Amino acid sequence: MSAGGFCKLPGGSVVVALTLPAPGPSEGAVRVLVHAVNRARALTRLRNLGLRAVYLRGNSHPPTPDEITAVLHHPDGLIWRAAPDLTDAGLWHSIRMLKPSPSGA
């Protein structure tokens, strides 16, 4: 079950934060942050990356001020980090590093 939330910014846009199971075989979770025009667009951005079963139900774990700052300063507006617990101060990564690159041709 994913935990998440959102925060509406003064300009009208939103930052959505979701804690999702890690995509690899290892146990754990990742905290994903998305900056978008609205909540629906933020979830669409994740679904376009292949995370089809991503939903935001409620606002139980909204983004912290530090998380909002991190995603606003990233050029893509879409970042993640490992989330064994939300107090861990790990490094933020671009979403491109989360999904494996296609190999071959």
PDB file of C-alpha atoms in Angstrom:
ATOM      1  CA  MET A   1       0.000   0.000   0.000  1.00  0.00           C
ATOM      2  CA  SER A   2       1.395   3.371  -0.948  1.00  0.00           C
ATOM      3  CA  ALA A   3       1.318   6.350   1.354  1.00  0.00           C
ATOM      4  CA  GLY A   4       1.288   9.828  -0.005  1.00  0.00           C
ATOM      5  CA  GLY A   5      -0.021  13.305  -0.028  1.00  0.00           C
ATOM      6  CA  PHE A   6       0.134  16.623  -1.778  1.00  0.00           C
ATOM      7  CA  CYS A   7       0.746  20.291  -1.132  1.00  0.00           C
ATOM      8  CA  LYS A   8      -0.773  23.113  -3.156  1.00  0.00           C
ATOM      9  CA  LEU A   9       1.707  25.902  -3.836  1.00  0.00           C
ATOM     10  CA  PRO A  10       0.858  29.631  -3.867  1.00  0.00           C
ATOM     11  CA  GLY A  11       1.150  29.741  -7.667  1.00  0.00           C
ATOM     12  CA  GLY A  12      -1.581  27.113  -8.051  1.00  0.00           C
ATOM     13  CA  SER A  13       0.623  24.134  -8.912  1.00  0.00           C
ATOM     14  CA  VAL A  14       0.980  21.110  -6.636  1.00  0.00           C
ATOM     15  CA  VAL A  15       3.719  18.824  -5.347  1.00  0.00           C
ATOM     16  CA  VAL A  16       2.631  15.213  -4.939  1.00  0.00           C
ATOM     17  CA  ALA A  17       4.648  12.810  -2.778  1.00  0.00           C
ATOM     18  CA  LEU A  18       4.159   9.034  -2.864  1.00  0.00           C
ATOM     19  CA  THR A  19       5.934   6.216  -1.058  1.00  0.00           C
ATOM     20  CA  LEU A  20       5.898   3.190  -3.372  1.00  0.00           C
ATOM     21  CA  PRO A  21       7.389  -0.312  -3.282  1.00  0.00           C
ATOM     22  CA  ALA A  22      10.824  -0.467  -4.901  1.00  0.00           C
ATOM     23  CA  PRO A  23      10.707  -1.710  -8.515  1.00  0.00           C
ATOM     24  CA  GLY A  24      13.608  -4.132  -8.088  1.00  0.00           C
ATOM     25  CA  PRO A  25      13.777  -7.526  -6.421  1.00  0.00           C
ATOM     26  CA  SER A  26      15.121  -6.010  -3.216  1.00  0.00           C
ATOM     27  CA  GLU A  27      12.727  -5.145  -0.435  1.00  0.00           C
ATOM     28  CA  GLY A  28      12.137  -1.542   0.442  1.00  0.00           C
ATOM     29  CA  ALA A  29      10.364   1.503  -0.811  1.00  0.00           C
ATOM     30  CA  VAL A  30      11.038   4.703  -2.683  1.00  0.00           C
ATOM     31  CA  ARG A  31       9.691   8.194  -2.081  1.00  0.00           C
ATOM     32  CA  VAL A  32       8.670   9.805  -5.376  1.00  0.00           C
ATOM     33  CA  LEU A  33       7.982  13.540  -5.732  1.00  0.00           C
ATOM     34  CA  VAL A  34       6.231  15.128  -8.699  1.00  0.00           C
ATOM     35  CA  HIS A  35       5.671  18.818  -9.447  1.00  0.00           C
ATOM     36  CA  ALA A  36       2.735  19.450 -11.780  1.00  0.00           C
ATOM     37  CA  VAL A  37      -0.137  21.793 -12.577  1.00  0.00           C
ATOM     38  CA  ASN A  38      -2.610  19.652 -10.603  1.00  0.00           C
ATOM     39  CA  ARG A  39      -2.869  16.284  -8.827  1.00  0.00           C
ATOM     40  CA  ALA A  40      -4.320  14.501 -11.833  1.00  0.00           C
ATOM     41  CA  ARG A  41      -1.455  15.669 -14.068  1.00  0.00           C
ATOM     42  CA  ALA A  42       1.112  14.592 -11.478  1.00  0.00           C
ATOM     43  CA  LEU A  43      -0.304  11.066 -11.413  1.00  0.00           C
ATOM     44  CA  THR A  44      -0.480  11.042 -15.214  1.00  0.00           C
ATOM     45  CA  ARG A  45       3.237  11.872 -15.376  1.00  0.00           C
ATOM     46  CA  LEU A  46       3.970   8.795 -13.225  1.00  0.00           C
ATOM     47  CA  ARG A  47       1.629   6.566 -15.228  1.00  0.00           C
ATOM     48  CA  ASN A  48       3.333   7.666 -18.456  1.00  0.00           C
ATOM     49  CA  LEU A  49       6.580   6.319 -16.993  1.00  0.00           C
ATOM     50  CA  GLY A  50       5.042   2.876 -16.548  1.00  0.00           C
ATOM     51  CA  LEU A  51       3.802   3.160 -12.962  1.00  0.00           C
ATOM     52  CA  ARG A  52       0.254   2.252 -13.974  1.00  0.00           C
ATOM     53  CA  ALA A  53      -1.232   1.413 -10.567  1.00  0.00           C
ATOM     54  CA  VAL A  54      -0.373   4.675  -8.838  1.00  0.00           C
ATOM     55  CA  TYR A  55      -3.200   6.340  -6.926  1.00  0.00           C
ATOM     56  CA  LEU A  56      -3.334   9.111  -4.367  1.00  0.00           C
ATOM     57  CA  ARG A  57      -5.891   8.403  -1.678  1.00  0.00           C
ATOM     58  CA  GLY A  58      -5.981  10.977   1.053  1.00  0.00           C
ATOM     59  CA  ASN A  59      -3.264  13.253   2.310  1.00  0.00           C
ATOM     60  CA  SER A  60      -1.693  11.167   5.074  1.00  0.00           C
ATOM     61  CA  HIS A  61       1.971  11.802   4.141  1.00  0.00           C
ATOM     62  CA  PRO A  62       2.271  15.175   2.385  1.00  0.00           C
ATOM     63  CA  PRO A  63       5.654  16.406   1.170  1.00  0.00           C
ATOM     64  CA  THR A  64       7.866  18.122   3.704  1.00  0.00           C
ATOM     65  CA  PRO A  65       9.231  21.628   3.027  1.00  0.00           C
ATOM     66  CA  ASP A  66      12.641  20.111   2.203  1.00  0.00           C
ATOM     67  CA  GLU A  67      11.047  17.728  -0.301  1.00  0.00           C
ATOM     68  CA  ILE A  68       9.141  20.587  -1.938  1.00  0.00           C
ATOM     69  CA  THR A  69      12.347  22.585  -2.285  1.00  0.00           C
ATOM     70  CA  ALA A  70      14.163  19.594  -3.795  1.00  0.00           C
ATOM     71  CA  VAL A  71      11.544  18.922  -6.474  1.00  0.00           C
ATOM     72  CA  LEU A  72      11.121  22.615  -7.350  1.00  0.00           C
ATOM     73  CA  HIS A  73      14.867  22.954  -7.976  1.00  0.00           C
ATOM     74  CA  HIS A  74      15.064  19.873 -10.208  1.00  0.00           C
ATOM     75  CA  PRO A  75      14.745  20.576 -13.953  1.00  0.00           C
ATOM     76  CA  ASP A  76      12.399  17.615 -14.567  1.00  0.00           C
ATOM     77  CA  GLY A  77      10.227  18.201 -11.515  1.00  0.00           C
ATOM     78  CA  LEU A  78      10.223  14.445 -10.860  1.00  0.00           C
ATOM     79  CA  ILE A  79      12.629  12.919  -8.327  1.00  0.00           C
ATOM     80  CA  TRP A  80      12.941   9.925  -5.975  1.00  0.00           C
ATOM     81  CA  ARG A  81      15.043   8.513  -3.154  1.00  0.00           C
ATOM     82  CA  ALA A  82      15.140   5.322  -1.115  1.00  0.00           C
ATOM     83  CA  ALA A  83      12.673   5.526   1.761  1.00  0.00           C
ATOM     84  CA  PRO A  84      13.324   2.983   4.505  1.00  0.00           C
ATOM     85  CA  ASP A  85      11.775   5.623   6.732  1.00  0.00           C
ATOM     86  CA  LEU A  86      10.866   9.199   5.993  1.00  0.00           C
ATOM     87  CA  THR A  87      13.422  10.612   8.413  1.00  0.00           C
ATOM     88  CA  ASP A  88      16.357   9.243   6.396  1.00  0.00           C
ATOM     89  CA  ALA A  89      18.220  12.047   4.621  1.00  0.00           C
ATOM     90  CA  GLY A  90      19.260  10.180   1.472  1.00  0.00           C
ATOM     91  CA  LEU A  91      20.179  11.818  -1.815  1.00  0.00           C
ATOM     92  CA  TRP A  92      17.525  12.676  -4.375  1.00  0.00           C
ATOM     93  CA  HIS A  93      17.821  11.174  -7.871  1.00  0.00           C
ATOM     94  CA  SER A  94      16.259  11.862 -11.233  1.00  0.00           C
ATOM     95  CA  ILE A  95      13.454   9.485 -12.169  1.00  0.00           C
ATOM     96  CA  ARG A  96      15.602   8.300 -15.090  1.00  0.00           C
ATOM     97  CA  MET A  97      17.875   6.532 -12.589  1.00  0.00           C
ATOM     98  CA  LEU A  98      14.970   4.538 -11.110  1.00  0.00           C
ATOM     99  CA  LYS A  99      13.872   2.867 -14.317  1.00  0.00           C
ATOM    100  CA  PRO A 100      16.429   0.591 -15.997  1.00  0.00           C
ATOM    101  CA  SER A 101      17.514   1.670 -19.433  1.00  0.00           C
ATOM    102  CA  PRO A 102      16.601  -0.647 -22.310  1.00  0.00           C
ATOM    103  CA  SER A 103      19.522  -2.821 -23.356  1.00  0.00           C
ATOM    104  CA  GLY A 104      20.347  -4.087 -26.770  1.00  0.00           C
ATOM    105  CA  ALA A 105      19.829  -2.334 -30.083  1.00  0.00           C
TER     106      ALA A 105
END
